Structure formats: structure tokens, C-alpha cells
PDB file of C-alpha atoms and ligand atoms in Angstrom:
ATOM      1  CA  UNK A  24       9.102   8.576  14.924  1.00  0.00           C
ATOM      2  CA  UNK A  25      12.443   8.301  13.065  1.00  0.00           C
ATOM      3  CA  UNK A  26      13.814   5.552  11.225  1.00  0.00           C
ATOM      4  CA  UNK A  27      17.025   4.168  12.620  1.00  0.00           C
ATOM      5  CA  UNK A  28      20.441   3.825  11.012  1.00  0.00           C
ATOM      6  CA  UNK A  29      19.687   0.103  10.351  1.00  0.00           C
ATOM      7  CA  UNK A  30      16.132   0.763   9.162  1.00  0.00           C
ATOM      8  CA  UNK A  31      17.394   3.198   6.681  1.00  0.00           C
ATOM      9  CA  UNK A  32      19.972   0.966   5.604  1.00  0.00           C
ATOM     10  CA  UNK A  33      17.494  -1.999   5.085  1.00  0.00           C
ATOM     11  CA  UNK A  34      15.259   0.354   3.038  1.00  0.00           C
ATOM     12  CA  UNK A  35      17.849   1.157   0.825  1.00  0.00           C
ATOM     13  CA  UNK A  36      19.368  -2.238   0.687  1.00  0.00           C
ATOM     14  CA  UNK A  37      16.361  -4.510   0.400  1.00  0.00           C
ATOM     15  CA  UNK A  38      13.689  -1.875  -0.815  1.00  0.00           C
ATOM     16  CA  UNK A  39      11.328  -2.046   2.222  1.00  0.00           C
ATOM     17  CA  UNK A  40      11.587  -1.592   5.971  1.00  0.00           C
ATOM     18  CA  UNK A  41       9.120  -3.301   8.432  1.00  0.00           C
ATOM     19  CA  UNK A  42       8.217  -1.520  11.674  1.00  0.00           C
ATOM     20  CA  UNK A  43       6.593  -3.754  14.425  1.00  0.00           C
ATOM     21  CA  UNK A  44       3.966  -2.507  16.871  1.00  0.00           C
ATOM     22  CA  UNK A  45       3.767   1.005  15.485  1.00  0.00           C
ATOM     23  CA  UNK A  46       0.143   1.123  16.097  1.00  0.00           C
ATOM     24  CA  UNK A  47      -1.526   0.021  19.450  1.00  0.00           C
ATOM     25  CA  UNK A  48      -4.503  -2.453  19.266  1.00  0.00           C
ATOM     26  CA  UNK A  49      -6.776   0.393  20.146  1.00  0.00           C
ATOM     27  CA  UNK A  50      -5.711   2.249  17.159  1.00  0.00           C
ATOM     28  CA  UNK A  51      -6.096  -0.979  14.951  1.00  0.00           C
ATOM     29  CA  UNK A  52      -9.518  -1.458  16.601  1.00  0.00           C
ATOM     30  CA  UNK A  53     -10.672   2.076  15.781  1.00  0.00           C
ATOM     31  CA  UNK A  54      -9.401   1.718  12.102  1.00  0.00           C
ATOM     32  CA  UNK A  55     -11.231  -1.854  11.568  1.00  0.00           C
ATOM     33  CA  UNK A  56     -14.461  -0.539  12.917  1.00  0.00           C
ATOM     34  CA  UNK A  57     -14.706   1.778  10.129  1.00  0.00           C
ATOM     35  CA  UNK A  58     -14.448  -0.848   7.470  1.00  0.00           C
ATOM     36  CA  UNK A  59     -18.068  -2.391   7.384  1.00  0.00           C
ATOM     37  CA  UNK A  60     -20.103   0.652   6.478  1.00  0.00           C
ATOM     38  CA  UNK A  61     -17.454   1.729   3.889  1.00  0.00           C
ATOM     39  CA  UNK A  62     -17.418  -1.540   2.325  1.00  0.00           C
ATOM     40  CA  UNK A  63     -21.309  -1.728   1.888  1.00  0.00           C
ATOM     41  CA  UNK A  64     -20.922   1.358  -0.103  1.00  0.00           C
ATOM     42  CA  UNK A  65     -21.798   0.655  -3.790  1.00  0.00           C
ATOM     43  CA  UNK A  66     -19.266   3.122  -5.178  1.00  0.00           C
ATOM     44  CA  UNK A  67     -16.521   3.207  -7.675  1.00  0.00           C
ATOM     45  CA  UNK A  68     -13.992   3.385  -5.068  1.00  0.00           C
ATOM     46  CA  UNK A  69     -14.825  -0.021  -3.905  1.00  0.00           C
ATOM     47  CA  UNK A  70     -13.368  -2.586  -6.257  1.00  0.00           C
ATOM     48  CA  UNK A  71     -14.930  -6.048  -5.870  1.00  0.00           C
ATOM     49  CA  UNK A  72     -13.181  -9.392  -6.235  1.00  0.00           C
ATOM     50  CA  UNK A  73     -13.695 -10.827  -9.901  1.00  0.00           C
ATOM     51  CA  UNK A  74     -16.018 -13.588  -8.913  1.00  0.00           C
ATOM     52  CA  UNK A  75     -17.547 -12.408  -5.693  1.00  0.00           C
ATOM     53  CA  UNK A  76     -19.255  -9.477  -4.301  1.00  0.00           C
ATOM     54  CA  UNK A  77     -16.442  -9.156  -1.497  1.00  0.00           C
ATOM     55  CA  UNK A  78     -14.544  -5.785  -1.582  1.00  0.00           C
ATOM     56  CA  UNK A  79     -11.012  -6.427  -2.554  1.00  0.00           C
ATOM     57  CA  UNK A  80      -9.832  -2.814  -2.054  1.00  0.00           C
ATOM     58  CA  UNK A  81     -11.625   0.256  -0.688  1.00  0.00           C
ATOM     59  CA  UNK A  82      -9.919   3.650  -2.030  1.00  0.00           C
ATOM     60  CA  UNK A  83     -10.350   7.387  -1.370  1.00  0.00           C
ATOM     61  CA  UNK A  84     -10.772   6.709   2.317  1.00  0.00           C
ATOM     62  CA  UNK A  85      -9.458   9.750   3.751  1.00  0.00           C
ATOM     63  CA  UNK A  86     -12.060  11.643   1.824  1.00  0.00           C
ATOM     64  CA  UNK A  87     -14.878   9.089   2.895  1.00  0.00           C
ATOM     65  CA  UNK A  88     -14.322   8.766   6.631  1.00  0.00           C
ATOM     66  CA  UNK A  89     -12.931  11.018   9.292  1.00  0.00           C
ATOM     67  CA  UNK A  90     -10.663   8.389  10.976  1.00  0.00           C
ATOM     68  CA  UNK A  91      -8.862   7.534   7.830  1.00  0.00           C
ATOM     69  CA  UNK A  92      -8.545  11.439   7.116  1.00  0.00           C
ATOM     70  CA  UNK A  93      -6.290  11.323  10.284  1.00  0.00           C
ATOM     71  CA  UNK A  94      -4.642   8.209   9.611  1.00  0.00           C
ATOM     72  CA  UNK A  95      -3.186   9.781   6.136  1.00  0.00           C
ATOM     73  CA  UNK A  96      -1.882  12.615   8.409  1.00  0.00           C
ATOM     74  CA  UNK A  97      -0.578  10.546  11.313  1.00  0.00           C
ATOM     75  CA  UNK A  98       3.017  11.435  12.175  1.00  0.00           C
ATOM     76  CA  UNK A  99       4.135   7.811  12.754  1.00  0.00           C
ATOM     77  CA  UNK A 100       3.561   7.378   9.020  1.00  0.00           C
ATOM     78  CA  UNK A 101       4.601  10.813   7.803  1.00  0.00           C
ATOM     79  CA  UNK A 102       7.833  11.406   9.647  1.00  0.00           C
ATOM     80  CA  UNK A 103       9.666   8.420   8.272  1.00  0.00           C
ATOM     81  CA  UNK A 104       8.507   9.082   4.870  1.00  0.00           C
ATOM     82  CA  UNK A 105       9.678  12.747   4.943  1.00  0.00           C
ATOM     83  CA  UNK A 106      12.988  11.539   6.504  1.00  0.00           C
ATOM     84  CA  UNK A 107      13.231   9.255   2.996  1.00  0.00           C
ATOM     85  CA  UNK A 108      11.909  11.655   0.890  1.00  0.00           C
ATOM     86  CA  UNK A 109      13.125  14.891   2.258  1.00  0.00           C
ATOM     87  CA  UNK A 110      10.613  17.460   0.529  1.00  0.00           C
ATOM     88  CA  UNK A 111       7.011  17.900   0.520  1.00  0.00           C
ATOM     89  CA  UNK A 112       4.514  15.195  -0.299  1.00  0.00           C
ATOM     90  CA  UNK A 113       1.049  14.998  -1.280  1.00  0.00           C
ATOM     91  CA  UNK A 114      -1.423  12.030  -0.829  1.00  0.00           C
ATOM     92  CA  UNK A 115      -1.743  10.041  -4.268  1.00  0.00           C
ATOM     93  CA  UNK A 116      -3.668   7.060  -3.005  1.00  0.00           C
ATOM     94  CA  UNK A 117      -5.484   5.683   0.103  1.00  0.00           C
ATOM     95  CA  UNK A 118      -6.944   2.350   0.521  1.00  0.00           C
ATOM     96  CA  UNK A 119      -7.381  -0.850   2.568  1.00  0.00           C
ATOM     97  CA  UNK A 120      -6.551  -3.990   0.764  1.00  0.00           C
ATOM     98  CA  UNK A 121      -9.130  -6.583   2.156  1.00  0.00           C
ATOM     99  CA  UNK A 122      -8.019 -10.044   1.144  1.00  0.00           C
ATOM    100  CA  UNK A 123     -10.887 -11.366   3.103  1.00  0.00           C
ATOM    101  CA  UNK A 124     -11.240 -14.844   4.751  1.00  0.00           C
ATOM    102  CA  UNK A 125     -11.642 -17.659   2.176  1.00  0.00           C
ATOM    103  CA  UNK A 126     -11.835 -15.423  -0.845  1.00  0.00           C
ATOM    104  CA  UNK A 127      -9.132 -12.973  -1.164  1.00  0.00           C
ATOM    105  CA  UNK A 128      -7.784 -13.103  -4.688  1.00  0.00           C
ATOM    106  CA  UNK A 129      -4.119 -13.005  -5.866  1.00  0.00           C
ATOM    107  CA  UNK A 130      -2.063  -9.986  -6.588  1.00  0.00           C
ATOM    108  CA  UNK A 131       0.018 -10.598  -9.660  1.00  0.00           C
ATOM    109  CA  UNK A 132       4.023  -9.928  -9.573  1.00  0.00           C
ATOM    110  CA  UNK A 133       4.426  -6.314 -10.282  1.00  0.00           C
ATOM    111  CA  UNK A 134       5.781  -2.963  -8.749  1.00  0.00           C
ATOM    112  CA  UNK A 135       3.635   0.302  -8.402  1.00  0.00           C
ATOM    113  CA  UNK A 136       5.748   2.562 -10.518  1.00  0.00           C
ATOM    114  CA  UNK A 137       4.817   0.822 -13.598  1.00  0.00           C
ATOM    115  CA  UNK A 138       1.374   1.862 -12.965  1.00  0.00           C
ATOM    116  CA  UNK A 139       2.173   5.359 -11.469  1.00  0.00           C
ATOM    117  CA  UNK A 140       4.408   6.095 -14.643  1.00  0.00           C
ATOM    118  CA  UNK A 141       2.443   4.320 -17.378  1.00  0.00           C
ATOM    119  CA  UNK A 142      -1.009   5.154 -16.128  1.00  0.00           C
ATOM    120  CA  UNK A 143      -0.351   8.669 -14.491  1.00  0.00           C
ATOM    121  CA  UNK A 144       2.621  10.005 -15.997  1.00  0.00           C
ATOM    122  CA  UNK A 145       4.690  10.158 -12.518  1.00  0.00           C
ATOM    123  CA  UNK A 146       8.610  11.152 -13.955  1.00  0.00           C
ATOM    124  CA  UNK A 147      10.128   9.346 -11.317  1.00  0.00           C
ATOM    125  CA  UNK A 148      10.298   6.061  -9.027  1.00  0.00           C
ATOM    126  CA  UNK A 149      10.167   8.271  -5.918  1.00  0.00           C
ATOM    127  CA  UNK A 150       6.531   7.423  -4.351  1.00  0.00           C
ATOM    128  CA  UNK A 151       6.593   5.500  -1.062  1.00  0.00           C
ATOM    129  CA  UNK A 152       3.805   2.895   0.069  1.00  0.00           C
ATOM    130  CA  UNK A 153       3.199   3.214   3.603  1.00  0.00           C
ATOM    131  CA  UNK A 154       1.147   0.316   4.995  1.00  0.00           C
ATOM    132  CA  UNK A 155      -0.507  -0.684   8.358  1.00  0.00           C
ATOM    133  CA  UNK A 156      -1.538  -4.323   9.187  1.00  0.00           C
ATOM    134  CA  UNK A 157      -5.217  -4.136  10.491  1.00  0.00           C
ATOM    135  CA  UNK A 158      -4.882  -7.812  11.139  1.00  0.00           C
ATOM    136  CA  UNK A 159      -2.193 -10.350  11.843  1.00  0.00           C
ATOM    137  CA  UNK A 160      -0.783 -11.353   8.688  1.00  0.00           C
ATOM    138  CA  UNK A 161       0.750 -14.859   8.566  1.00  0.00           C
ATOM    139  CA  UNK A 162       1.682 -17.741   5.750  1.00  0.00           C
ATOM    140  CA  UNK A 163      -1.911 -18.505   5.473  1.00  0.00           C
ATOM    141  CA  UNK A 164      -3.563 -15.310   4.759  1.00  0.00           C
ATOM    142  CA  UNK A 165      -2.066 -13.910   1.868  1.00  0.00           C
ATOM    143  CA  UNK A 166       0.916 -11.655   2.977  1.00  0.00           C
ATOM    144  CA  UNK A 167       2.683  -9.477   0.552  1.00  0.00           C
ATOM    145  CA  UNK A 168       5.640 -11.148  -1.035  1.00  0.00           C
ATOM    146  CA  UNK A 169       8.759  -9.053  -1.835  1.00  0.00           C
ATOM    147  CA  UNK A 170      11.743  -9.767  -4.262  1.00  0.00           C
ATOM    148  CA  UNK A 171      14.522  -8.752  -1.732  1.00  0.00           C
ATOM    149  CA  UNK A 172      16.527  -5.979  -3.371  1.00  0.00           C
ATOM    150  CA  UNK A 173      14.514  -5.746  -6.622  1.00  0.00           C
ATOM    151  CA  UNK A 174      14.112  -1.983  -6.720  1.00  0.00           C
ATOM    152  CA  UNK A 175      18.060  -1.950  -7.418  1.00  0.00           C
ATOM    153  CA  UNK A 176      17.972  -2.874 -11.033  1.00  0.00           C
ATOM    154  CA  UNK A 177      15.851  -0.101 -12.398  1.00  0.00           C
ATOM    155  CA  UNK A 178      12.256  -0.458 -13.612  1.00  0.00           C
ATOM    156  CA  UNK A 179      11.667  -4.096 -15.284  1.00  0.00           C
ATOM    157  CA  UNK A 180       9.729  -4.607 -18.414  1.00  0.00           C
ATOM    158  CA  UNK A 181       5.814  -4.906 -17.550  1.00  0.00           C
ATOM    159  CA  UNK A 182       2.766  -5.713 -19.471  1.00  0.00           C
ATOM    160  CA  UNK A 183      -1.022  -4.809 -18.589  1.00  0.00           C
ATOM    161  CA  UNK A 184      -2.850  -7.641 -17.195  1.00  0.00           C
ATOM    162  CA  UNK A 185      -6.720  -7.223 -17.304  1.00  0.00           C
ATOM    163  CA  UNK A 186      -7.543 -10.755 -16.966  1.00  0.00           C
ATOM    164  CA  UNK A 187      -6.116 -12.256 -13.944  1.00  0.00           C
ATOM    165  CA  UNK A 188      -8.012 -10.261 -11.421  1.00  0.00           C
ATOM    166  CA  UNK A 189     -10.549  -7.490 -11.035  1.00  0.00           C
ATOM    167  CA  UNK A 190      -7.933  -4.943 -10.747  1.00  0.00           C
ATOM    168  CA  UNK A 191      -6.039  -4.088 -13.875  1.00  0.00           C
ATOM    169  CA  UNK A 192      -2.553  -4.072 -13.433  1.00  0.00           C
ATOM    170  CA  UNK A 193       1.217  -3.475 -15.014  1.00  0.00           C
ATOM    171  CA  UNK A 194       2.836  -6.823 -14.240  1.00  0.00           C
ATOM    172  CA  UNK A 195       6.259  -8.600 -14.399  1.00  0.00           C
ATOM    173  CA  UNK A 196       6.716 -11.385 -16.700  1.00  0.00           C
ATOM    174  CA  UNK A 197       7.975 -14.789 -15.019  1.00  0.00           C
ATOM    175  CA  UNK A 198      11.075 -14.706 -16.630  1.00  0.00           C
ATOM    176  CA  UNK A 199      12.009 -11.441 -15.053  1.00  0.00           C
ATOM    177  CA  UNK A 200      10.762 -12.562 -12.008  1.00  0.00           C
ATOM    178  CA  UNK A 201      12.956 -15.613 -11.686  1.00  0.00           C
ATOM    179  CA  UNK A 202      16.012 -13.604 -12.654  1.00  0.00           C
ATOM    180  CA  UNK A 203      15.253 -10.987  -9.754  1.00  0.00           C
ATOM    181  CA  UNK A 204      14.376 -13.662  -7.025  1.00  0.00           C
ATOM    182  CA  UNK A 205      17.805 -15.681  -8.200  1.00  0.00           C
ATOM    183  CA  UNK A 206      19.479 -12.558  -7.208  1.00  0.00           C
ATOM    184  CA  UNK A 207      17.522 -11.150  -4.069  1.00  0.00           C
ATOM    185  CA  UNK A 208      15.107 -14.240  -3.033  1.00  0.00           C
ATOM    186  CA  UNK A 209      11.865 -13.736  -1.513  1.00  0.00           C
ATOM    187  CA  UNK A 210      10.439 -12.106   1.680  1.00  0.00           C
ATOM    188  CA  UNK A 211       7.168 -12.483   3.063  1.00  0.00           C
ATOM    189  CA  UNK A 212       5.963  -9.586   5.151  1.00  0.00           C
ATOM    190  CA  UNK A 213       4.370 -11.274   8.110  1.00  0.00           C
ATOM    191  CA  UNK A 214       3.667  -9.603  11.453  1.00  0.00           C
ATOM    192  CA  UNK A 215       0.931  -8.702  13.914  1.00  0.00           C
ATOM    193  CA  UNK A 216      -1.792  -6.167  13.745  1.00  0.00           C
ATOM    194  CA  UNK A 217      -0.408  -2.809  14.054  1.00  0.00           C
ATOM    195  CA  UNK A 218       2.892  -3.863  12.015  1.00  0.00           C
ATOM    196  CA  UNK A 219       3.949  -0.876   9.600  1.00  0.00           C
ATOM    197  CA  UNK A 220       5.733  -1.442   6.415  1.00  0.00           C
ATOM    198  CA  UNK A 221       7.368   1.101   3.876  1.00  0.00           C
ATOM    199  CA  UNK A 222       8.511  -0.186   0.414  1.00  0.00           C
ATOM    200  CA  UNK A 223       9.799   1.294  -2.824  1.00  0.00           C
ATOM    201  CA  UNK A 224       8.116   2.081  -5.928  1.00  0.00           C
ATOM    202  CA  UNK A 225      10.056  -0.178  -8.113  1.00  0.00           C
ATOM    203  CA  UNK A 226      10.342  -3.071  -5.485  1.00  0.00           C
ATOM    204  CA  UNK A 227       8.634  -6.103  -7.197  1.00  0.00           C
ATOM    205  CA  UNK A 228       5.952  -7.808  -5.171  1.00  0.00           C
ATOM    206  CA  UNK A 229       2.610  -9.728  -5.238  1.00  0.00           C
ATOM    207  CA  UNK A 230       0.456 -11.934  -2.806  1.00  0.00           C
ATOM    208  CA  UNK A 231      -1.315 -15.011  -3.073  1.00  0.00           C
ATOM    209  CA  UNK A 232      -4.969 -16.057  -2.415  1.00  0.00           C
ATOM    210  CA  UNK A 233      -6.217 -16.114   1.214  1.00  0.00           C
ATOM    211  CA  UNK A 234      -7.068 -19.680   1.882  1.00  0.00           C
ATOM    212  CA  UNK A 235      -7.274 -19.328   5.588  1.00  0.00           C
ATOM    213  CA  UNK A 236     -10.583 -18.433   7.756  1.00  0.00           C
ATOM    214  CA  UNK A 237      -8.704 -15.286   8.578  1.00  0.00           C
ATOM    215  CA  UNK A 238      -9.063 -11.697   6.694  1.00  0.00           C
ATOM    216  CA  UNK A 239      -5.636 -10.197   6.048  1.00  0.00           C
ATOM    217  CA  UNK A 240      -6.567  -6.179   5.857  1.00  0.00           C
ATOM    218  CA  UNK A 241      -4.055  -3.914   5.114  1.00  0.00           C
ATOM    219  CA  UNK A 242      -4.172   0.031   5.146  1.00  0.00           C
ATOM    220  CA  UNK A 243      -1.978   1.547   2.481  1.00  0.00           C
ATOM    221  CA  UNK A 244      -1.207   5.248   1.826  1.00  0.00           C
ATOM    222  CA  UNK A 245       0.826   6.262  -0.980  1.00  0.00           C
ATOM    223  CA  UNK A 246       2.658   9.766  -0.857  1.00  0.00           C
ATOM    224  CA  UNK A 247       4.853  11.095  -3.663  1.00  0.00           C
ATOM    225  CA  UNK A 248       6.920  14.444  -3.629  1.00  0.00           C
ATOM    226  CA  UNK A 249       5.014  17.357  -4.954  1.00  0.00           C
ATOM    227  CA  UNK A 250       8.029  17.880  -7.485  1.00  0.00           C
ATOM    228  CA  UNK A 251       7.216  14.255  -8.927  1.00  0.00           C
ATOM    229  CA  UNK A 252       3.458  14.824  -9.571  1.00  0.00           C
ATOM    230  CA  UNK A 253       1.512  12.845 -12.077  1.00  0.00           C
ATOM    231  CA  UNK A 254       1.216  14.612 -15.668  1.00  0.00           C
ATOM    232  CA  UNK A 255      -1.818  12.242 -16.773  1.00  0.00           C
ATOM    233  CA  UNK A 256      -5.105  12.320 -15.802  1.00  0.00           C
ATOM    234  CA  UNK A 257      -6.301   8.745 -17.273  1.00  0.00           C
ATOM    235  CA  UNK A 258      -7.482   7.470 -14.045  1.00  0.00           C
ATOM    236  CA  UNK A 259     -10.016   8.486 -11.923  1.00  0.00           C
ATOM    237  CA  UNK A 260      -9.335  10.458  -8.760  1.00  0.00           C
ATOM    238  CA  UNK A 261      -9.336   7.892  -6.163  1.00  0.00           C
ATOM    239  CA  UNK A 262      -6.707   5.720  -7.895  1.00  0.00           C
ATOM    240  CA  UNK A 263      -4.202   9.133  -8.152  1.00  0.00           C
ATOM    241  CA  UNK A 264      -5.495  12.100  -6.141  1.00  0.00           C
ATOM    242  CA  UNK A 265      -5.097  15.447  -8.049  1.00  0.00           C
ATOM    243  CA  UNK A 266      -4.620  17.791  -4.578  1.00  0.00           C
ATOM    244  CA  UNK A 267      -0.853  18.515  -4.549  1.00  0.00           C
ATOM    245  CA  UNK A 268      -1.195  20.020  -1.200  1.00  0.00           C
ATOM    246  CA  UNK A 269       1.878  19.110   1.138  1.00  0.00           C
ATOM    247  CA  UNK A 270       0.463  16.762   3.712  1.00  0.00           C
ATOM    248  CA  UNK A 271       1.324  17.765   7.302  1.00  0.00           C
ATOM    249  CA  UNK A 272       1.322  15.595  10.319  1.00  0.00           C
ATOM    250  CA  UNK A 273      -1.072  15.894  13.227  1.00  0.00           C
ATOM    251  CA  UNK A 274      -0.437  15.036  16.991  1.00  0.00           C
ATOM    252  CA  UNK A 275       0.950  11.538  17.775  1.00  0.00           C
ATOM    253  CA  UNK A 276      -2.292  10.887  19.608  1.00  0.00           C
ATOM    254  CA  UNK A 277      -4.695  12.444  16.938  1.00  0.00           C
ATOM    255  CA  UNK A 278      -6.684   8.681  16.612  1.00  0.00           C
ATOM    256  CA  UNK A 279      -7.808   8.293  19.975  1.00  0.00           C
ATOM    257  CA  UNK A 280      -7.882  11.752  21.732  1.00  0.00           C
ATOM    258  CA  UNK A 281     -10.489  12.609  19.173  1.00  0.00           C
ATOM    259  CA  UNK A 282     -12.245   9.085  19.347  1.00  0.00           C
ATOM    260  CA  UNK A 283     -12.766   9.480  23.039  1.00  0.00           C
ATOM    261  CA  UNK A 284     -13.352  13.447  22.894  1.00  0.00           C
TER     262      UNK A 284
HETATM  263  C1  SIN B  28      -0.509  -3.931  -3.780  1.00  0.00           C
HETATM  264  O1  SIN B  28       0.369  -4.420  -4.194  1.00  0.00           O
HETATM  265  O2  SIN B  28      -1.020  -2.766  -3.772  1.00  0.00           O
HETATM  266  C2  SIN B  28      -1.808  -4.832  -3.038  1.00  0.00           C
HETATM  267  C3  SIN B  28      -0.942  -6.067  -2.576  1.00  0.00           C
HETATM  268  C4  SIN B  28      -1.791  -6.725  -1.649  1.00  0.00           C
HETATM  269  O3  SIN B  28      -2.505  -6.259  -1.021  1.00  0.00           O
HETATM  270  O4  SIN B  28      -1.393  -8.160  -1.330  1.00  0.00           O
HETATM  271 MN1   MN B  29       1.545  -2.940  -5.507  1.00  0.00          MN
END
């Protein structure tokens, strides 16, 4: 699967590109069905919401589950990433951000490179965040909100927020957010389950609480060029994997072929 010229342009101008219907409902159902046992594990990879026991983000999934071990090597994710990066990539982080019905909490305004650089010593903002919507994402269940084009102005100033949620994050202040929104406006990444999304390491984004009765689970794979690997090892392995082996795609039917074999 290759990105079209228009999709490449939209990635470079806006800092993100959405690809509707990239995964079928059968493939999504298979991924969803893996989540309950994974979420019930008591382990450091499962971050829970600040004020409840509900899992907010479940990390290291490709090392914990054989379906997600195949999802991270899916050609529909890796080929567009390879097209954008043009060099060998390793798997940096693998997770599902759950944002469960009635309880999913906020993700503050941030961009991922602030953490990748500040915590892990990644030199350049080249990593790509590849998402698959595991549920329909709508205006009610806490879609990601992007500041369109905010990747173009270089990394904005950040500070570490350890208070607002259960997940410490290098966040962007309100003044900077306002200035960037004045320039590019906001975009809510909504779409049906099966939609994919690719966004840049310096694109400012966040998401609000999930007030709705519907879950908003999103699978996220972060890939980074091997030549741009981490240089600091402060965070645990599941937040930034150390295995720099270049990731290679499997066959297009790798999810369902194995499921029915
Ligand atoms: C993230 O920025 O990694 C998470 C945002 C979200 O899941 O809403
Ligand atoms: Mn993020």
C-alpha cells in the first residue's frame, strides 16, 4: 500500500494523513478480541487512569500477544512509513490507547518528539506515529485533535506535566497552543473503525475526556529510523524498545490467514 501524491502532500503540509478503511472489520474484530486478557494483566506495561482502575494505555503489545506481533509488521502500515522515511526503521513503541467509555481521561497538548528527545535522547524528529482506529472515533468519545501544520515551526517549548493525568508528559503551554492554532486551526481525527492515521513527531496534539458510552480504542505503532535511535535509557523498555533490528513487512493477509489456519 503506497500513499498517493495527494496523501504525501497532506502529510507534509498538515503533519498528518488519514487513510479510511485501511483495515477490514474482520481484522479489527481480531485485534479487539485480544484486548480483554491483555488489559486484565497487572504489569508495568498497563498504565491505568489516575482515578480508576481502567487501563489508559497498554504497551509492549507485540511482545505480549501474537496478533499484535503481526500487526506491527503489517505491510499496510510499514509500506507508507517506509515511503515517508526511506530508510530502515525499528519498532520504538507499541500500544493501545484505550479511552474507555465514560472514563477515558484527557491527553494534554503535546508533541511526541519532546518526550522522544527529552527522555530517550532521540536526535531528530523523524519518528512516525501510525494509528489504527479499533472503534468508530467521533466527536463524543475523545478523538485526537491536531493543530494543523504545527509540525512546521520546529519543536515548541515544553514542560513536564506529572500532575494532570496518570501518564507524565512533556506538554506545550497555552500561549504557544493559541499561537499555533491561530496559524493552522484545529482538526479532530474522526473516522470509522479500520481507519489509519500517520502523524509527524512534532505535530502538536491532544484529546479530551470520553464522556460518551462508547469506547475509543486506538492502536499505535511508533517507528523510528535506525540511524536516529535513542541515546538515553531512562525509560523502561516498553516505552522505548531497545531492539534496533529493522522491521520487515509480512504478507498483506498476515492477520486473517493465521487466524483461520
Ligand atoms: C497520544 O498522544 O499518544 C495519545 C493521544 C490519545 O490517545 O488520545
Ligand atoms: Mn502523542
